[in-house]
Coordinates of C-alpha atoms in Angstrom, one line a residue:
X5 CA 0.0 0.0 0.0
X6 CA 1.1 3.6 -0.4
X7 CA 0.1 6.7 1.3
X8 CA 0.6 10.0 -0.4
X9 CA 2.6 8.3 -3.2
X10 CA 5.0 6.5 -0.8
X11 CA 4.9 2.7 -1.2
X12 CA 4.6 0.6 1.9
X13 CA 5.9 -3.0 1.7
X14 CA 3.4 -5.4 3.3
X15 CA 6.0 -8.1 3.8
X16 CA 7.3 -8.6 7.3
X17 CA 10.0 -10.8 8.9
X18 CA 9.4 -14.5 8.1
X19 CA 9.9 -15.3 11.8
X20 CA 6.8 -13.4 12.8
X21 CA 4.9 -14.1 9.6
X22 CA 3.1 -17.3 10.6
X23 CA 2.1 -15.7 14.0
X24 CA 0.7 -12.7 12.2
X25 CA -1.2 -14.8 9.7
X26 CA -2.7 -17.0 12.4
X27 CA -3.7 -14.0 14.5
X28 CA -5.8 -12.8 11.5
X29 CA -8.0 -15.9 11.4
X30 CA -11.7 -15.1 11.6
X31 CA -14.2 -17.0 13.7
X32 CA -15.0 -19.1 10.7
X33 CA -11.3 -19.9 10.1
X34 CA -10.7 -20.9 13.7
X35 CA -13.8 -23.0 13.7
X36 CA -12.6 -24.9 10.6
X37 CA -9.1 -25.3 12.1
X38 CA -10.6 -26.7 15.4
X39 CA -13.0 -29.0 13.5
X40 CA -10.1 -30.3 11.4
X41 CA -7.9 -31.0 14.4
X42 CA -10.7 -32.7 16.2
X43 CA -11.6 -34.8 13.2
X44 CA -7.9 -35.8 12.7
X45 CA -7.7 -36.9 16.4
X46 CA -10.9 -39.0 16.1
X47 CA -9.7 -40.5 12.9
X48 CA -6.5 -41.5 14.6
X49 CA -8.2 -43.0 17.6
X50 CA -10.9 -44.8 15.6
X51 CA -8.6 -45.8 12.7
X52 CA -10.8 -44.1 10.1
X53 CA -8.6 -43.0 7.1
X54 CA -11.5 -41.2 5.3
X55 CA -12.2 -39.1 8.4
X56 CA -8.5 -38.3 8.6
X57 CA -8.6 -36.9 5.1
X58 CA -11.6 -34.7 5.9
X59 CA -9.9 -33.5 9.1
X60 CA -6.8 -32.6 7.2
X61 CA -8.8 -30.7 4.6
X62 CA -10.7 -28.7 7.2
X63 CA -7.4 -27.8 9.1
X64 CA -5.3 -27.0 6.1
X65 CA -7.9 -24.7 4.3
X66 CA -7.8 -21.8 6.8
X67 CA -4.0 -22.1 7.1
X68 CA -3.5 -21.9 3.3
X69 CA -5.9 -18.9 3.1
X70 CA -4.0 -17.2 5.9
X71 CA -0.6 -17.7 4.2
X72 CA -1.8 -16.7 0.7
X73 CA -3.5 -13.6 2.1
X74 CA -0.4 -12.7 4.1
X75 CA 1.9 -13.1 1.1
X76 CA -0.4 -11.1 -1.2
X77 CA 1.3 -7.8 -2.1
X78 CA -1.2 -5.2 -3.0
X79 CA 0.1 -1.8 -4.0
X80 CA -2.6 0.7 -3.1
X81 CA -2.4 4.4 -2.8
X82 CA -4.7 6.3 -0.5
X83 CA -5.4 9.9 0.0
X84 CA -7.8 12.0 2.2
X85 CA -9.3 15.5 1.6
X86 CA -11.3 17.6 4.1
X87 CA -14.0 19.9 2.9
X88 CA -13.6 22.2 4.7
X89 CA -10.5 21.7 6.9
X90 CA -11.8 24.4 9.4
X91 CA -15.4 24.2 10.4
X92 CA -17.5 25.9 13.1
X93 CA -18.8 23.9 16.1
X94 CA -22.1 22.2 15.3
X95 CA -21.4 22.2 11.5
X96 CA -20.6 19.2 9.3
X97 CA -17.4 18.6 7.3
X98 CA -17.1 16.0 4.6
X99 CA -14.1 13.7 4.3
X100 CA -13.3 12.4 0.9
X101 CA -11.3 9.2 0.6
X102 CA -9.6 8.0 -2.6
X103 CA -8.0 4.6 -3.2
X104 CA -5.9 3.9 -6.3
X105 CA -4.7 0.4 -7.3
X106 CA -1.2 1.1 -8.6
X107 CA -0.2 -2.5 -9.2
X108 CA -0.8 -4.6 -12.3
X109 CA -3.0 -7.1 -10.5
X110 CA -6.6 -6.6 -9.4
X111 CA -7.4 -6.6 -5.7
X112 CA -9.7 -8.8 -3.9
X113 CA -12.4 -7.7 -1.4
X114 CA -11.2 -4.7 0.6
X115 CA -12.7 -3.0 3.7
X116 CA -11.6 0.6 4.1
X117 CA -11.7 2.0 7.6
X118 CA -10.7 5.5 8.8
X119 CA -9.9 6.2 12.4
X120 CA -11.7 9.2 13.9
X121 CA -12.1 10.5 17.5
X122 CA -15.4 9.4 19.1
X123 CA -16.6 13.0 19.4
X124 CA -16.8 13.2 15.6
X125 CA -19.1 10.2 15.3
X126 CA -18.8 6.5 14.6
X127 CA -15.8 5.0 12.8
X128 CA -16.6 5.0 9.1
X129 CA -16.2 1.7 7.2
X130 CA -16.6 1.0 3.5
X131 CA -16.5 -2.3 1.6
X132 CA -14.7 -2.1 -1.8
X133 CA -15.3 -4.9 -4.3
X134 CA -12.7 -5.9 -6.7
X135 CA -10.5 -2.9 -7.8
X136 CA -9.1 -3.5 -11.3
X137 CA -5.4 -2.8 -12.1
X138 CA -5.0 1.0 -12.3
X139 CA -8.5 1.5 -11.0
X140 CA -9.7 4.0 -8.5
X141 CA -12.5 4.1 -5.9
X142 CA -13.8 7.2 -4.1
X143 CA -15.9 7.3 -1.0
X144 CA -16.8 10.0 1.5
X145 CA -18.3 10.4 5.0
X146 CA -19.4 13.3 7.2
X147 CA -18.1 14.3 10.7
X148 CA -19.6 16.8 13.1
X149 CA -18.6 18.0 16.6
X150 CA -20.3 20.4 19.0
X151 CA -17.0 20.8 20.8
X152 CA -14.3 23.0 19.4
X153 CA -10.8 21.6 19.1
X154 CA -8.3 20.0 16.8
X155 CA -9.1 16.4 15.9
X156 CA -6.8 13.9 14.1
X157 CA -8.3 11.9 11.3
X158 CA -6.5 8.7 10.3
X159 CA -4.5 6.8 9.6
X160 CA -6.5 4.9 7.0
X161 CA -6.7 1.2 7.4
X162 CA -7.4 -1.5 4.8
X163 CA -8.7 -4.9 5.9
X164 CA -8.0 -7.7 3.5
X165 CA -10.0 -10.9 3.4
X166 CA -9.8 -14.1 1.4
X167 CA -12.8 -15.3 -0.8
X168 CA -13.7 -17.9 1.9
X169 CA -13.7 -15.5 4.8
X170 CA -11.2 -17.6 6.7
X171 CA -8.7 -14.8 7.4
X172 CA -8.6 -11.0 7.7
X173 CA -5.5 -8.8 7.8
X174 CA -5.2 -5.1 8.5
X175 CA -2.8 -2.8 6.7
X176 CA -2.4 0.9 7.9
X177 CA -1.3 4.0 6.1
X178 CA 1.1 6.3 7.8
X179 CA -0.4 9.7 7.2
X180 CA -3.3 11.5 8.9
X181 CA -5.0 14.9 8.7
X182 CA -6.3 17.3 11.2
X183 CA -9.8 18.8 11.4
X184 CA -10.1 22.1 13.2
X185 CA -13.4 22.9 14.9
X186 CA -13.5 26.6 15.6
X187 CA -16.0 28.5 17.8
X188 CA -19.4 29.5 16.5
X189 CA -19.4 33.0 15.0
X190 CA -22.4 35.3 15.1
X191 CA -22.8 38.0 12.5
X192 CA -22.9 41.3 14.4
X193 CA -24.8 44.4 13.2
X194 CA -22.6 47.1 11.6
X195 CA -22.4 49.9 14.2
X196 CA -20.2 52.9 14.6
X197 CA -17.1 52.5 16.7
X198 CA -14.8 55.3 18.1
X199 CA -16.8 57.9 16.2
X200 CA -15.9 56.4 12.8
X201 CA -17.9 54.1 10.6
X202 CA -14.7 52.3 9.6
X203 CA -11.4 51.4 11.3
X204 CA -9.7 53.8 8.9
X205 CA -10.7 56.5 6.5
X206 CA -10.5 60.2 5.5
X207 CA -11.6 61.2 9.0
X208 CA -8.4 59.8 10.5
X209 CA -5.3 61.8 11.3
X210 CA -2.6 61.4 8.7
X211 CA 1.2 61.1 9.3
X212 CA 2.7 64.1 7.6
X213 CA 6.2 65.7 7.5
X214 CA 6.8 68.7 9.7
X215 CA 7.0 71.0 6.6
X216 CA 3.4 70.4 5.7
X217 CA 1.4 68.4 3.2
X218 CA 3.2 69.7 0.2
X219 CA 6.6 68.5 1.6
X220 CA 5.9 65.0 2.8
X221 CA 8.8 62.6 2.9
X222 CA 9.5 61.6 -0.7
X223 CA 10.5 58.2 -2.1
X224 CA 12.0 57.0 -5.4
X225 CA 9.9 56.9 -8.5
X226 CA 8.3 53.6 -9.3
X227 CA 6.9 52.4 -12.6
X228 CA 3.2 53.4 -12.8
X229 CA 3.4 56.3 -10.4
X230 CA 1.4 59.4 -11.3
X231 CA 3.8 62.1 -12.7
X232 CA 1.7 64.7 -11.0
X233 CA 3.1 63.4 -7.7
X234 CA 6.7 64.1 -8.7
X235 CA 8.5 66.1 -6.0
X236 CA 10.8 68.4 -8.0
X237 CA 12.7 69.8 -5.1
X238 CA 13.8 66.4 -3.9
X239 CA 14.4 65.3 -7.5
X240 CA 16.9 68.2 -7.9
X241 CA 18.5 67.4 -4.5
X242 CA 19.0 63.6 -5.0
X243 CA 19.6 63.6 -8.8
X244 CA 16.8 61.1 -9.5
X245 CA 13.1 61.2 -9.9
X246 CA 11.3 61.4 -6.5
X247 CA 7.6 61.4 -5.8
X248 CA 5.5 62.3 -2.7
X249 CA 4.5 59.4 -0.6
X250 CA 0.8 58.4 -0.5
X251 CA -0.8 59.6 2.7
X252 CA -1.5 56.6 4.8
X253 CA -4.5 56.7 7.2
X254 CA -3.9 55.9 10.8
X255 CA -5.7 52.6 11.5
X256 CA -7.9 52.3 14.5
X257 CA -6.9 49.7 17.0
X258 CA -9.1 47.2 18.9
X259 CA -8.2 44.7 21.6
X260 CA -10.5 41.9 22.4
X261 CA -9.8 40.5 25.9
X262 CA -10.9 37.0 26.8
X263 CA -11.0 35.9 30.4
X264 CA -9.9 32.3 30.6
X265 CA -9.5 31.9 34.4
X266 CA -10.8 28.6 35.6
X267 CA -12.1 30.3 38.8
X268 CA -14.2 32.6 36.7
X269 CA -16.4 30.1 35.0
X270 CA -18.4 27.1 36.0
X271 CA -19.6 24.1 34.1
X272 CA -18.4 22.6 30.8
X273 CA -19.9 21.7 27.5
X274 CA -21.1 23.5 24.4
X275 CA -23.7 25.5 26.4
X276 CA -21.4 26.6 29.2
X277 CA -20.5 30.2 30.1
X278 CA -16.9 29.7 29.0
X279 CA -17.9 28.4 25.5
X280 CA -20.3 31.4 25.1
X281 CA -17.4 33.8 26.0
X282 CA -15.1 32.0 23.5
X283 CA -17.8 32.2 20.8
X284 CA -18.4 35.9 21.6
X285 CA -14.7 36.6 21.3
X286 CA -14.5 35.0 17.9
X287 CA -17.5 37.0 16.7
X288 CA -16.1 40.3 17.9
X289 CA -12.7 39.5 16.3
X290 CA -14.1 38.7 12.9
X291 CA -16.5 41.7 13.1
X292 CA -13.6 44.1 13.8
X293 CA -11.4 42.7 11.1
X294 CA -14.2 43.2 8.6
X295 CA -14.5 46.8 9.6
X296 CA -10.8 47.5 9.0
X297 CA -9.5 47.6 12.6
X298 CA -6.1 46.4 13.7
X299 CA -7.3 43.7 16.0
X300 CA -5.4 42.0 18.8
X301 CA -6.6 39.0 20.8
X302 CA -5.5 39.1 24.5
X303 CA -6.1 36.7 27.4
X304 CA -5.9 37.1 31.1
X305 CA -2.4 35.5 31.0
X306 CA -1.1 38.4 29.0
X307 CA -0.5 36.4 25.9
X308 CA -1.8 37.0 22.4
X309 CA -1.9 35.2 19.1
X310 CA 1.5 34.1 17.9
X311 CA 2.6 36.0 14.8
X312 CA 0.6 39.2 15.2
X313 CA 2.3 42.6 15.3
X314 CA 2.4 45.1 18.1
X315 CA -0.8 46.6 16.9
X316 CA -2.5 43.3 16.1
X317 CA -3.6 42.0 12.8
X318 CA -4.7 44.5 10.2
X319 CA -8.2 44.1 8.9
X320 CA -9.7 45.0 5.5
X321 CA -6.5 43.8 3.8
X322 CA -5.3 40.9 1.7
X323 CA -4.1 39.1 4.8
X324 CA -7.2 39.6 6.9
X325 CA -8.6 36.2 6.0
X326 CA -5.4 34.5 7.1
X327 CA -5.3 36.6 10.3
X328 CA -8.9 35.6 11.1
X329 CA -8.0 32.0 10.5
X330 CA -5.0 32.1 12.8
X331 CA -7.0 33.6 15.6
X332 CA -9.8 31.1 15.1
X333 CA -7.2 28.3 15.3
X334 CA -6.0 29.8 18.6
X335 CA -9.5 30.0 20.0
X336 CA -10.3 26.4 18.8
X337 CA -7.8 25.0 21.4
X338 CA -7.9 27.7 24.1
X339 CA -8.7 26.3 27.6
X340 CA -9.0 27.5 31.2
X341 CA -5.9 29.1 32.7
X342 CA -4.6 28.4 36.2
X343 CA -4.4 32.1 37.0
X344 CA -6.7 33.8 39.4
X345 CA -6.2 37.4 38.4
X346 CA -6.2 39.8 35.4
X347 CA -3.1 41.8 36.3
X348 CA -1.0 40.3 33.5
X349 CA -3.5 41.5 30.9
X350 CA -3.6 45.0 32.5
X351 CA 0.2 45.1 32.3
X352 CA 0.0 44.6 28.6
X353 CA -2.7 47.3 28.2
X354 CA -1.1 50.0 30.3
X355 CA 1.5 50.8 27.7
X356 CA -0.6 53.5 26.1
X357 CA -4.0 54.2 24.4
X358 CA -5.3 50.9 23.2
X359 CA -8.2 52.3 21.2
X360 CA -11.3 50.2 21.5
X361 CA -11.3 47.5 24.2
X362 CA -13.9 44.7 24.1
X363 CA -13.8 42.3 27.1
X364 CA -15.6 39.0 27.8
X365 CA -15.3 38.4 31.5
X366 CA -16.3 35.6 33.9
X367 CA -17.0 36.0 37.6
X368 CA -15.1 38.9 39.1
X369 CA -14.1 39.4 42.7
X370 CA -13.9 42.9 44.0
X371 CA -10.1 43.0 43.5
X372 CA -10.3 41.8 39.9
X373 CA -13.2 44.1 39.2
X374 CA -10.9 47.0 40.3
X375 CA -8.2 45.8 37.9
X376 CA -10.7 45.7 35.0
X377 CA -12.0 49.2 36.0
X378 CA -8.4 50.6 35.6
X379 CA -8.2 49.1 32.1
X380 CA -10.7 51.7 31.0
X381 CA -8.0 54.4 31.5
X382 CA -5.8 52.8 28.8
X383 CA -8.5 52.7 26.1
X384 CA -10.5 55.2 24.0
X385 CA -13.7 53.2 24.6
X386 CA -14.4 50.0 26.5
X387 CA -17.2 47.5 26.4
X388 CA -17.5 44.5 28.8
X389 CA -19.8 41.5 28.7
X390 CA -19.8 40.0 32.2
X391 CA -21.0 36.4 32.6
X392 CA -22.4 35.5 36.1
X393 CA -21.3 31.9 36.9
X394 CA -24.1 31.4 39.4
X395 CA -26.8 32.4 36.9
X396 CA -25.3 30.2 34.2
X397 CA -25.1 27.2 36.5
X398 CA -28.8 27.5 37.2
X399 CA -29.8 27.7 33.5
X400 CA -31.8 30.0 31.2
X401 CA -34.2 32.5 32.8
X402 CA -32.1 33.0 36.0
X403 CA -31.7 36.5 37.2
X404 CA -28.1 37.6 37.7
X405 CA -26.9 37.5 41.3
X406 CA -26.5 40.6 43.5
X407 CA -22.7 40.2 43.4
X408 CA -22.7 40.1 39.6
X409 CA -24.9 43.2 39.3
X410 CA -22.5 45.0 41.7
X411 CA -19.5 44.2 39.5
X412 CA -21.3 45.5 36.5
X413 CA -22.1 48.7 38.3
X414 CA -18.5 49.2 39.3
X415 CA -17.4 48.9 35.7
X416 CA -20.0 51.4 34.5
X417 CA -18.9 53.9 37.1
X418 CA -15.3 53.5 35.8
X419 CA -16.5 54.4 32.3
X420 CA -17.1 51.0 30.8
X421 CA -20.2 50.1 28.8
X422 CA -20.9 47.0 30.8
X423 CA -23.6 44.4 30.3
X424 CA -24.5 41.3 32.4
X425 CA -24.9 38.3 30.1
X426 CA -27.8 36.1 31.1
X427 CA -27.7 32.3 30.3
X428 CA -28.2 31.6 26.6
X429 CA -28.3 35.2 25.5
X430 CA -27.6 36.2 21.9
X431 CA -24.5 38.3 21.4
X432 CA -26.2 40.1 18.5
X433 CA -28.9 41.4 20.9
X434 CA -26.3 42.4 23.5
X435 CA -24.3 44.2 20.8
X436 CA -27.4 46.4 20.1
X437 CA -28.0 46.8 23.8
X438 CA -24.5 48.1 24.3
X439 CA -25.1 50.7 21.5
X440 CA -28.4 51.7 23.1
X441 CA -26.7 52.0 26.6
X442 CA -24.0 54.3 25.2
X443 CA -26.2 56.5 23.1
X444 CA -28.8 56.9 25.9
X445 CA -26.3 57.7 28.7
X446 CA -23.5 59.1 26.6
X447 CA -19.9 58.0 26.7
X448 CA -18.3 58.3 30.1
X449 CA -14.9 59.9 30.1
X450 CA -12.0 58.3 31.7
X451 CA -9.3 60.2 33.4
X452 CA -6.3 61.0 31.3
X453 CA -7.9 59.8 28.0
X454 CA -9.9 61.1 25.2
X455 CA -13.5 60.0 25.1
X456 CA -14.6 57.6 22.4
X457 CA -17.9 56.1 21.4
X458 CA -19.2 52.6 21.3
X459 CA -21.9 51.6 18.9

């Protein structure tokens, strides 16, 4: 067999060959072998030569089938294709399997089996009849998981059997693929953020040289540049054609903070508070990228997505889809942290104005609520979705606890647009409620910062 074009030799050491062949005997084969041995013994005791011949035939038939099947050298190539390779939780992905007979001889009856984790469903099995020389067979199956994560698929296994069903042997390919189940993403309504409809645009401050707009820092002429942008003063100075740089808009920044503290959430499973927070984080990240913001994912441990810049991933660009995929892959495997505080995240934020800050928080003690309140001073605008663990543990329809309401009130007094998240709430509805809360009460200023709007 081959996997990915690499042939695999089915032959093994002769010393263990007989043992492997006998281990592959089916119930029928072992029954024939036992009956043959018993008949031979009876024939010897009773002196019946005809019965001895029958016993030898019954005993030899499964042994011959096992040896012939073991020595059969099929050359089969297998491949697997996932469609898609990254799927939201609760959605289905299709796995396409392809088998090619690359030998000059047809195969016998084959049973194809793929190994999948139990959370993706039952193990798929397919029976392939005779595959002609140079022939091809294609089959597919579906997998689905309500739990996010990364799940290995494979390796493929082929079960070979003889025409009499006396023996079965299993051959495995060496390669496998990985299915990534990402959090569910809700489409959020297009609202105004930081006083702008987009994360960048004509309303943003532009970086100009000190001499003014007409004397911006020039660069060398490139093929296709507009000749009207030629900067003649710099051209005369450097002796080569120079043009004015294009004015680059200052991109708005957004940090999405996800609280992963194990002490901040209760319960587990797809309907738990922590899974809602992860899904909400994914929805906010995708929404901000689509609106052109430079987005950064931050957790309570102070870590972010590997590979992102200091300002986060830039949205509305050619790489925005890759950035979203990288952050979704990170959220697919994120788990509870062992920490009990949010100080590490605050240390990352206190370097300067962070623009818009969107936080998904679990249960907050008074000390941690004070840390979150101070984060408002490092952002232009801040929105918090606070999940009450007690209410989520009791199920939908539960009123948030008094302690949870107190924490939300503390954040609002600090300038946050804070909302308590009831069990099973829709992030889309809460997104609109946050807009209504800001527009009705007005943005609360934070000391030492410029005020910004949430919508």
